[in-house]
CSV table of C-alpha atoms in Angstrom, one decimal:
chain,number,residue,atom,x,y,z
A,538,MET,CA,-11.1,92.0,-5.9
A,539,LYS,CA,-14.5,91.3,-5.8
A,540,LYS,CA,-13.8,88.8,-8.4
A,541,SER,CA,-11.2,87.1,-6.9
A,542,LEU,CA,-13.1,86.8,-3.4
A,543,TYR,CA,-16.2,85.4,-5.6
A,544,LEU,CA,-13.3,82.8,-6.9
A,545,ALA,CA,-12.1,81.9,-3.9
A,546,CYS,CA,-16.0,81.2,-2.0
A,547,PHE,CA,-17.0,79.1,-4.6
A,548,LEU,CA,-14.1,77.4,-4.1
A,549,ALA,CA,-13.4,77.2,-0.5
A,550,VAL,CA,-17.8,75.6,-1.5
A,551,VAL,CA,-17.3,73.0,-4.0
A,552,SER,CA,-14.3,71.5,-1.6
A,553,ALA,CA,-16.1,71.6,1.9
A,554,VAL,CA,-19.1,69.4,-0.4
A,555,ALA,CA,-16.8,66.7,-1.8
A,556,GLY,CA,-15.4,66.5,1.4
A,557,GLY,CA,-18.0,66.0,2.6
A,558,LEU,CA,-19.4,63.4,0.1
A,559,LEU,CA,-15.4,62.4,0.1
A,560,ALA,CA,-16.5,61.4,3.3
A,561,ALA,CA,-19.8,59.8,2.8
A,562,VAL,CA,-18.2,57.7,0.6
A,563,ASN,CA,-15.4,56.7,3.1
A,564,ASN,CA,-17.7,55.4,5.2
A,565,LEU,CA,-20.2,54.1,3.8
A,566,THR,CA,-17.1,51.8,2.3
A,567,GLN,CA,-15.5,51.6,5.8
A,568,ASP,CA,-19.5,50.7,7.4
A,569,ARG,CA,-19.1,47.8,4.9
A,570,ILE,CA,-15.5,46.1,5.4
A,571,ASN,CA,-16.7,46.6,8.8
A,572,ALA,CA,-19.6,45.0,8.4
A,573,ASN,CA,-17.7,42.0,5.9
A,574,ALA,CA,-15.2,41.8,9.0
A,575,LEU,CA,-17.6,41.0,11.3
A,576,ALA,CA,-18.9,38.3,9.1
A,577,GLU,CA,-16.3,36.3,9.1
A,578,VAL,CA,-16.2,36.7,12.5
A,579,MET,CA,-18.9,35.8,14.0
A,580,GLY,CA,-18.2,32.5,11.6
A,581,SER,CA,-15.0,32.2,12.8
A,582,LEU,CA,-17.0,32.2,16.1
A,583,GLU,CA,-19.0,29.1,14.6
A,584,THR,CA,-17.3,26.9,13.6
A,585,MET,CA,-15.1,27.3,16.7
A,586,PHE,CA,-17.5,27.4,19.0
A,587,PRO,CA,-20.2,25.3,18.0
A,588,GLY,CA,-24.0,26.3,18.9
A,589,THR,CA,-22.5,28.6,21.4
A,590,ASP,CA,-24.0,31.9,22.8
A,591,TYR,CA,-21.0,34.6,22.6
A,592,GLU,CA,-21.0,38.3,24.1
A,593,GLU,CA,-18.7,40.8,23.2
A,594,ILE,CA,-16.3,42.0,25.8
A,595,THR,CA,-15.3,45.3,26.2
A,596,ASP,CA,-13.2,45.5,29.1
A,597,TYR,CA,-10.0,44.0,28.5
A,598,THR,CA,-6.5,45.5,28.2
A,599,ASP,CA,-4.7,44.8,25.4
A,600,GLU,CA,-1.1,47.3,26.1
A,601,THR,CA,0.0,46.2,22.2
A,602,GLY,CA,-3.6,47.9,20.7
A,603,LEU,CA,-3.1,44.8,19.0
A,604,VAL,CA,-6.4,42.6,20.4
A,605,THR,CA,-8.2,45.1,18.2
A,606,GLY,CA,-12.3,42.6,19.5
A,607,VAL,CA,-12.6,40.1,21.7
A,608,TYR,CA,-15.8,37.8,22.2
A,609,GLU,CA,-17.3,35.3,25.0
A,610,ALA,CA,-17.7,32.1,23.9
A,611,ALA,CA,-20.2,30.4,26.9
A,612,GLY,CA,-19.1,28.4,28.5
A,613,GLN,CA,-15.8,27.0,26.2
A,614,GLY,CA,-13.5,30.0,25.8
A,615,TYR,CA,-12.9,33.5,23.9
A,616,LEU,CA,-12.1,34.3,20.5
A,617,PHE,CA,-10.3,37.3,19.9
A,618,GLN,CA,-10.5,39.4,16.5
A,619,VAL,CA,-6.1,41.0,15.8
A,620,ALA,CA,-4.4,43.1,14.1
A,621,SER,CA,-1.1,43.6,13.5
A,622,ASN,CA,1.3,44.5,10.9
A,623,GLY,CA,3.1,42.9,8.5
A,624,PHE,CA,5.6,43.5,5.5
A,625,ASN,CA,3.2,45.1,3.5
A,626,GLY,CA,0.0,46.2,5.9
A,627,PRO,CA,-2.1,45.2,8.5
A,628,ILE,CA,-2.6,41.1,8.8
A,629,GLN,CA,-5.9,40.9,10.1
A,630,PHE,CA,-6.9,37.4,12.1
A,631,VAL,CA,-9.0,35.5,14.5
A,632,ILE,CA,-8.0,33.3,17.3
A,633,GLY,CA,-9.6,30.6,19.5
A,634,ILE,CA,-8.8,30.2,22.3
A,635,ASP,CA,-11.1,27.8,25.0
A,636,ASN,CA,-11.4,27.1,28.2
A,637,ASN,CA,-8.6,24.8,28.6
A,638,SER,CA,-6.2,27.7,27.4
A,639,THR,CA,-5.7,25.6,24.3
A,640,ILE,CA,-5.9,27.9,20.6
A,641,VAL,CA,-8.9,26.0,19.1
A,642,GLY,CA,-9.1,28.1,16.0
A,643,TYR,CA,-7.2,29.8,13.9
A,644,ASP,CA,-8.6,31.9,10.5
A,645,VAL,CA,-7.0,35.0,8.6
A,646,ILE,CA,-9.4,37.4,8.0
A,647,SER,CA,-7.1,39.6,5.4
A,648,ASN,CA,-2.9,40.3,4.5
A,649,THR,CA,-1.3,41.9,2.4
A,650,GLU,CA,1.7,40.1,2.1
A,651,THR,CA,3.8,39.2,-1.1
A,652,SER,CA,1.7,35.9,-2.5
A,653,GLY,CA,3.4,32.7,-1.9
A,654,VAL,CA,5.3,33.8,1.0
A,655,GLY,CA,3.8,36.1,3.4
A,656,THR,CA,0.4,34.8,2.4
A,657,ARG,CA,1.7,31.5,3.8
A,658,VAL,CA,-0.2,32.8,7.4
A,659,ALA,CA,-3.0,31.9,6.2
A,660,GLU,CA,-1.8,28.4,5.0
A,661,ASP,CA,-3.0,24.4,6.3
A,662,ALA,CA,0.3,24.3,7.1
A,663,PHE,CA,1.2,27.1,9.5
A,664,LYS,CA,-2.5,27.0,10.7
A,665,ASN,CA,-1.8,23.7,12.0
A,666,THR,CA,1.7,24.4,14.2
A,667,VAL,CA,-0.8,27.2,15.8
A,668,ILE,CA,-3.4,25.0,16.3
A,669,GLY,CA,-3.3,22.2,19.6
A,670,LYS,CA,-0.6,23.7,20.6
A,671,THR,CA,-1.0,25.6,24.0
A,672,THR,CA,-1.2,29.6,25.4
A,673,GLY,CA,1.9,28.2,27.5
A,674,ASP,CA,4.4,26.8,23.9
A,675,THR,CA,5.9,29.1,21.2
A,676,ILE,CA,5.1,28.7,16.9
A,677,ASP,CA,7.8,28.5,15.5
A,678,THR,CA,8.4,31.7,12.8
A,679,LEU,CA,7.6,30.6,9.1
A,680,SER,CA,11.5,30.2,7.1
A,681,GLY,CA,10.5,33.0,4.0
A,682,ALA,CA,8.3,34.3,5.7
A,683,THR,CA,9.9,36.0,8.7
A,684,ILE,CA,7.9,39.0,9.6
A,685,SER,CA,4.6,37.8,8.6
A,686,SER,CA,4.4,35.8,10.2
A,687,THR,CA,6.5,37.3,13.0
A,688,ALA,CA,3.6,39.5,12.9
A,689,VAL,CA,1.3,36.9,13.3
A,690,ILE,CA,2.8,35.3,16.1
A,691,ASN,CA,3.1,39.0,18.3
A,692,GLY,CA,-0.9,39.0,17.7
A,693,ILE,CA,-1.1,35.7,19.0
A,694,ASP,CA,1.0,36.2,22.3
A,695,ALA,CA,-1.3,39.6,22.8
A,696,ALA,CA,-4.6,37.6,22.4
A,697,LYS,CA,-2.6,35.2,24.8
A,698,ALA,CA,-2.7,37.3,27.4
A,699,VAL,CA,-5.8,39.1,27.4
A,700,TYR,CA,-6.9,36.2,27.5
A,701,ALA,CA,-5.2,35.0,30.8
A,702,ASP,CA,-6.2,38.6,32.4
A,703,LEU,CA,-9.9,37.6,31.4
A,704,SER,CA,-9.7,33.7,32.6
A,705,GLY,CA,-7.6,33.7,34.9
A,706,ASN,CA,-5.9,30.4,33.8
A,707,THR,CA,-1.5,31.2,33.6
A,708,ALA,CA,-0.4,29.5,31.3
A,709,PRO,CA,0.5,25.7,31.1
A,710,ALA,CA,3.9,23.7,30.6
A,711,PRO,CA,4.9,24.0,27.0
A,712,SER,CA,3.7,20.9,25.6
A,713,ALA,CA,6.8,18.4,25.3
A,714,THR,CA,4.8,17.4,21.3
A,715,ALA,CA,3.6,20.7,20.8
A,716,GLN,CA,3.0,19.0,16.7
A,717,PRO,CA,2.5,15.6,16.8
A,718,GLU,CA,2.8,13.8,14.5
A,719,GLU,CA,0.6,12.4,11.6
A,720,SER,CA,0.0,8.6,11.9
A,721,ASP,CA,-2.5,6.1,9.2
A,722,SER,CA,-2.1,3.5,12.2
A,723,ALA,CA,-5.9,1.9,13.2
A,724,THR,CA,-6.8,-0.1,15.6
A,725,VAL,CA,-9.7,-2.8,15.0
A,726,ILE,CA,-11.2,-3.0,18.9
A,727,ASP,CA,-14.8,-4.8,17.7
A,728,GLN,CA,-16.5,-6.8,15.3
A,729,THR,CA,-19.7,-8.1,15.1
A,730,THR,CA,-21.9,-10.0,12.8
A,731,ASP,CA,-25.8,-9.7,11.7
A,732,GLY,CA,-26.4,-11.2,8.1
A,733,THR,CA,-25.4,-10.0,5.6
A,734,GLN,CA,-24.1,-6.6,7.2
A,735,THR,CA,-20.7,-7.0,9.8
A,736,THR,CA,-19.9,-3.7,12.0
A,737,VAL,CA,-16.6,-3.1,13.0
A,738,THR,CA,-15.7,-0.6,15.5
A,739,VAL,CA,-11.6,1.4,15.3
A,740,GLN,CA,-10.2,3.8,16.3
A,741,ALA,CA,-7.3,5.8,14.3
A,742,GLN,CA,-5.0,8.2,15.2
A,743,GLY,CA,-5.4,12.1,14.4
A,744,PHE,CA,-4.3,15.0,15.8
A,745,GLN,CA,-4.4,15.4,18.9
A,746,GLY,CA,-5.6,11.5,19.6
A,747,ALA,CA,-7.7,8.6,19.1
A,748,ASN,CA,-10.8,9.1,17.0
A,749,THR,CA,-13.4,5.9,16.5
A,750,TYR,CA,-15.9,5.4,14.5
A,751,GLU,CA,-18.2,2.5,14.0
A,752,VAL,CA,-18.0,1.2,9.8
A,753,VAL,CA,-20.8,-1.4,8.2
A,754,LEU,CA,-19.2,-3.2,5.5
A,755,ASP,CA,-21.8,-5.3,3.4
A,756,THR,CA,-20.6,-8.6,3.2
A,757,GLU,CA,-22.8,-10.3,0.6
A,758,ASN,CA,-21.7,-7.1,-1.9
A,759,GLN,CA,-18.3,-6.2,-0.5
A,760,SER,CA,-19.0,-2.6,-0.1
A,761,VAL,CA,-19.5,-0.4,2.6
A,762,ILE,CA,-23.1,1.1,3.9
A,763,SER,CA,-22.2,3.7,6.4
A,764,VAL,CA,-19.7,5.7,8.8
A,765,THR,CA,-19.9,7.0,11.8
A,766,MET,CA,-18.0,8.8,14.4
A,767,THR,CA,-19.2,8.0,17.7
A,768,GLN,CA,-16.1,9.3,19.6
A,769,PHE,CA,-13.9,12.5,18.5
A,770,ASN,CA,-11.0,13.3,20.1
A,771,ASP,CA,-9.6,16.1,18.3
A,772,THR,CA,-9.4,20.7,17.6
A,773,PRO,CA,-12.9,21.1,18.0
A,774,GLY,CA,-14.3,23.3,15.4
A,775,ILE,CA,-11.8,21.8,13.0
A,776,GLY,CA,-12.2,18.5,13.0
A,777,TYR,CA,-16.2,18.7,13.1
A,778,GLN,CA,-15.5,19.0,10.0
A,779,VAL,CA,-15.4,15.8,9.1
A,780,ASP,CA,-19.1,15.3,10.2
A,781,GLU,CA,-21.9,13.0,9.0
A,782,GLU,CA,-21.9,14.6,5.3
A,783,TYR,CA,-18.3,14.1,5.2
A,784,LEU,CA,-19.0,10.5,6.4
A,785,ALA,CA,-21.8,9.8,4.4
A,786,GLY,CA,-18.8,10.2,1.2
A,787,PHE,CA,-17.6,6.9,1.8
A,788,ALA,CA,-21.1,4.6,2.1
A,789,GLY,CA,-21.3,3.0,-1.6
A,790,MET,CA,-17.2,2.6,-2.4
A,791,THR,CA,-16.1,-0.9,-3.1
A,792,SER,CA,-12.8,-1.3,-3.0
A,793,LEU,CA,-9.8,-0.6,-0.9
A,794,ASP,CA,-9.1,1.5,-4.2
A,795,GLN,CA,-12.1,4.0,-3.3
A,796,VAL,CA,-11.6,4.0,0.2
A,797,SER,CA,-8.4,5.0,0.1
A,798,GLY,CA,-8.7,7.9,-2.4
A,799,ALA,CA,-11.4,9.8,-1.0
A,800,ASP,CA,-11.0,13.3,-0.3
A,801,VAL,CA,-9.7,14.8,3.1
A,802,VAL,CA,-10.9,18.5,4.5
A,803,SER,CA,-8.3,20.6,3.6
A,804,SER,CA,-8.9,22.6,6.6
A,805,ALA,CA,-8.2,18.8,9.2
A,806,THR,CA,-6.6,17.2,7.1
A,807,TYR,CA,-5.0,14.8,10.5
A,808,THR,CA,-8.6,14.5,11.2
A,809,SER,CA,-9.9,13.4,8.5
A,810,ASN,CA,-6.5,10.8,7.1
A,811,SER,CA,-8.0,9.0,10.5
A,812,ALA,CA,-11.3,8.4,9.2
A,813,ILE,CA,-9.6,7.5,5.8
A,814,GLU,CA,-7.5,5.0,7.8
A,815,ALA,CA,-10.5,3.4,9.8
A,816,VAL,CA,-12.9,2.4,6.6
A,817,LYS,CA,-9.7,1.1,4.7
A,818,ALA,CA,-8.9,-1.1,8.7
A,819,ALA,CA,-12.2,-2.2,8.7
A,820,TRP,CA,-12.7,-3.1,4.7
A,821,ASN,CA,-9.0,-5.1,5.4
A,822,ALA,CA,-10.4,-6.4,8.4
A,823,VAL,CA,-13.5,-8.2,6.4
A,824,PHE,CA,-12.5,-8.1,3.0
A,825,GLU,CA,-8.9,-8.4,2.8
A,826,ALA,CA,-7.7,-10.6,5.5
A,827,GLU,CA,-10.0,-13.3,4.3
A,828,ALA,CA,-8.1,-13.0,0.9
A,829,GLY,CA,-5.1,-13.6,2.5
A,830,ASP,CA,-4.4,-9.8,1.6
A,831,GLU,CA,-4.0,-8.7,5.3
A,832,GLY,CA,-2.2,-11.0,7.9
A,833,GLN,CA,-2.1,-13.9,8.5
A,834,SER,CA,-4.2,-16.2,11.4
A,835,ASP,CA,-2.5,-17.9,14.7
A,836,SER,CA,-2.6,-21.1,12.7
A,837,GLU,CA,-3.7,-20.8,8.9
A,838,THR,CA,-3.9,-24.6,9.0
A,839,SER,CA,-2.8,-27.5,10.6
A,840,ASN,CA,-3.8,-31.4,10.2
A,841,GLY,CA,-6.8,-30.7,11.3
A,842,ASN,CA,-7.9,-33.3,15.0
A,843,VAL,CA,-9.0,-35.8,13.1
A,844,GLU,CA,-11.7,-38.4,15.1
A,845,LEU,CA,-13.7,-41.7,13.3
A,846,THR,CA,-16.6,-41.4,13.9
A,847,SER,CA,-18.2,-44.3,12.1
A,848,THR,CA,-17.2,-47.2,9.7
A,849,ASN,CA,-19.3,-50.1,7.8
A,850,GLY,CA,-15.9,-51.8,6.3
A,851,THR,CA,-15.6,-50.2,3.2
A,852,GLU,CA,-17.0,-45.9,3.6
A,853,GLU,CA,-14.6,-44.2,7.0
A,854,THR,CA,-17.0,-41.4,8.4
A,855,TYR,CA,-14.6,-38.7,10.2
A,856,THR,CA,-15.4,-35.5,12.0
A,857,VAL,CA,-11.9,-33.3,11.2
A,858,ARG,CA,-12.3,-30.0,12.7
A,859,THR,CA,-9.5,-27.6,11.0
A,860,GLN,CA,-8.3,-23.9,11.4
A,861,GLY,CA,-9.9,-21.2,9.1
A,862,PHE,CA,-10.3,-17.5,9.5
A,863,GLN,CA,-11.4,-16.0,12.7
A,864,GLY,CA,-11.5,-20.3,14.8
A,865,GLU,CA,-12.1,-24.0,13.7
A,866,ASN,CA,-14.5,-26.0,10.8
A,867,GLU,CA,-16.0,-29.2,11.8
A,868,PHE,CA,-16.3,-31.4,8.5
A,869,GLU,CA,-17.9,-34.6,7.7
A,870,VAL,CA,-15.4,-36.5,5.3
A,871,VAL,CA,-16.2,-40.0,4.1
A,872,ILE,CA,-13.6,-42.1,2.5
A,873,ASP,CA,-13.7,-45.0,0.7
A,874,THR,CA,-11.4,-47.7,2.0
A,875,ALA,CA,-11.4,-50.3,-0.5
A,876,SER,CA,-11.7,-47.4,-3.7
A,877,GLY,CA,-9.2,-45.8,-1.6
A,878,GLU,CA,-11.3,-42.0,-2.3
A,879,VAL,CA,-13.1,-39.3,-1.2
A,880,VAL,CA,-16.7,-40.3,-1.4
A,881,SER,CA,-18.4,-37.3,0.4
A,882,VAL,CA,-17.6,-33.5,2.0
A,883,THR,CA,-19.2,-31.9,4.1
A,884,MET,CA,-18.9,-28.7,6.6
A,885,THR,CA,-20.8,-29.3,9.8
A,886,GLN,CA,-19.8,-26.5,11.5
A,887,PHE,CA,-18.7,-23.4,10.6
A,888,ASN,CA,-16.9,-20.3,12.6
A,889,ASP,CA,-15.4,-18.3,10.0
A,890,THR,CA,-17.0,-14.7,8.1
A,891,PRO,CA,-20.3,-14.7,7.0
A,892,GLY,CA,-20.2,-13.8,3.7
A,893,ILE,CA,-17.1,-14.1,2.8
A,894,GLY,CA,-15.8,-18.5,4.2
A,895,ASP,CA,-19.3,-19.4,3.3
A,896,GLN,CA,-18.4,-19.4,-0.3
A,897,VAL,CA,-17.1,-22.5,1.2
A,898,ASN,CA,-20.1,-24.3,0.6
A,899,GLU,CA,-21.6,-28.5,-1.1
A,900,GLU,CA,-20.5,-27.1,-4.4
A,901,TYR,CA,-17.4,-26.2,-4.1
A,902,LEU,CA,-16.9,-29.5,-1.7
A,903,ALA,CA,-18.3,-31.3,-3.5
A,904,GLY,CA,-15.4,-31.1,-5.9
A,905,PHE,CA,-13.2,-33.5,-3.2
A,906,VAL,CA,-15.6,-35.8,-4.3
A,907,GLY,CA,-13.3,-39.3,-6.3
A,908,MET,CA,-10.6,-37.5,-5.5
A,909,THR,CA,-8.2,-40.6,-4.3
A,910,SER,CA,-4.2,-39.0,-3.7
A,911,LEU,CA,-3.0,-36.7,-1.2
A,912,ASP,CA,-1.6,-34.7,-3.9
A,913,GLN,CA,-5.3,-34.1,-5.7
A,914,ILE,CA,-6.1,-33.6,-2.6
A,915,SER,CA,-3.4,-31.2,-1.3
A,916,GLY,CA,-3.7,-28.8,-5.3
A,917,ALA,CA,-7.3,-28.5,-4.9
A,918,ASP,CA,-8.3,-24.8,-6.1
A,919,VAL,CA,-9.4,-22.4,-2.9
A,920,VAL,CA,-11.4,-20.3,-3.1
A,921,SER,CA,-10.2,-16.9,-3.9
A,922,SER,CA,-11.5,-14.4,-1.5
A,923,ALA,CA,-11.8,-17.5,1.0
A,924,THR,CA,-8.3,-18.1,1.3
A,925,TYR,CA,-8.4,-19.6,5.1
A,926,THR,CA,-11.6,-21.9,4.8
A,927,SER,CA,-11.5,-23.4,1.3
A,928,ASN,CA,-7.6,-24.3,3.0
A,929,SER,CA,-9.4,-25.6,6.9
A,930,ALA,CA,-11.1,-27.6,3.9
A,931,ILE,CA,-8.4,-29.3,1.6
A,932,GLU,CA,-6.4,-29.5,5.5
A,933,ALA,CA,-9.7,-31.4,7.1
A,934,VAL,CA,-9.7,-34.1,4.1
A,935,SER,CA,-6.5,-34.2,3.9
A,936,ALA,CA,-6.4,-35.2,7.0
A,937,ALA,CA,-9.6,-38.2,6.4
A,938,PHE,CA,-7.3,-39.4,4.4
A,939,ALA,CA,-4.2,-39.7,5.1
A,940,ALA,CA,-6.0,-41.1,8.9
A,941,SER,CA,-8.0,-43.7,6.3
A,942,GLN,CA,-4.6,-45.0,5.1
A,943,GLU,CA,-3.2,-45.9,8.0
């Protein structure tokens, strides 16, 4: 009897010690998990609301029990920590809503969903259907991952309810088009040249609107010098990842192929694509258009505006203005009427792209000297990277020669 009692006491003591140790280990592990989760939340908070001061809000009402934490980003909005049960267990995520009732961020912190199925709720394709929506918009479930995506949507709806209560903002009317179509459109709105540098201002479509870029190109070496975003109209905290470091990657590129092949930011696809399209548009405006690869000027060539300015009996000097790429270039063409040949050609006024059109220089124009027919003149070689300017020279000489034969 005594032996049995002793054994029972011994086992009770061992169990108590083991239980205490297990509880201590669990507490330590849980503390580490909580610390890691908090670090993830703080990282998301800084990404969604950069440079903000934040305060944890503990006095809030959530009837669903899905919202596990709330942080207010001073002057910007709120971040909500959410846990909602999916197919295999809880999906923990954070969602940021700004003071305009727009979802500006969504990050999954942890989940145990089926790989390739439920885990899609953490991928960019689903993320991009969430970010940019307002609290009045609905979010579609994922086909093939209905349970997991429904769990996330339920958590988002819970966060929306808490947001409305804390901010006092009612849900706006649903957007007519909550998910804009991706566009690679870009529009050049200004272009200035200083020496061998041309600065092109371009607007390019992002996710929520058009972003504006300033692209500086080296016209002498045909390369990108710098790219700067001067106006940002995309999702705060997401599009911001297309930053100075990313844009610096375009510097030194020397072809459209390099520009087109630039990496996109996987979590900011629309914004990074808008940067790529902006640089491409700037490149085309300065280099490719002059080479004849993009577009045509309003009047590529014409018979020219011809004026006989002097004659000495055997030589006639003509001033001719013909259309180049950016404007009219002016030439002085001297024709020997006795022999019927071109004596000289000089460009007296240049109104085309510096660094491109000025390849039509003295050496090129000297090639017309000695030509004795319109066929020879019309068949003169063009400068492949200065098509419009060299064509304007050919038209000028042709016009002067034709006038001398009248």
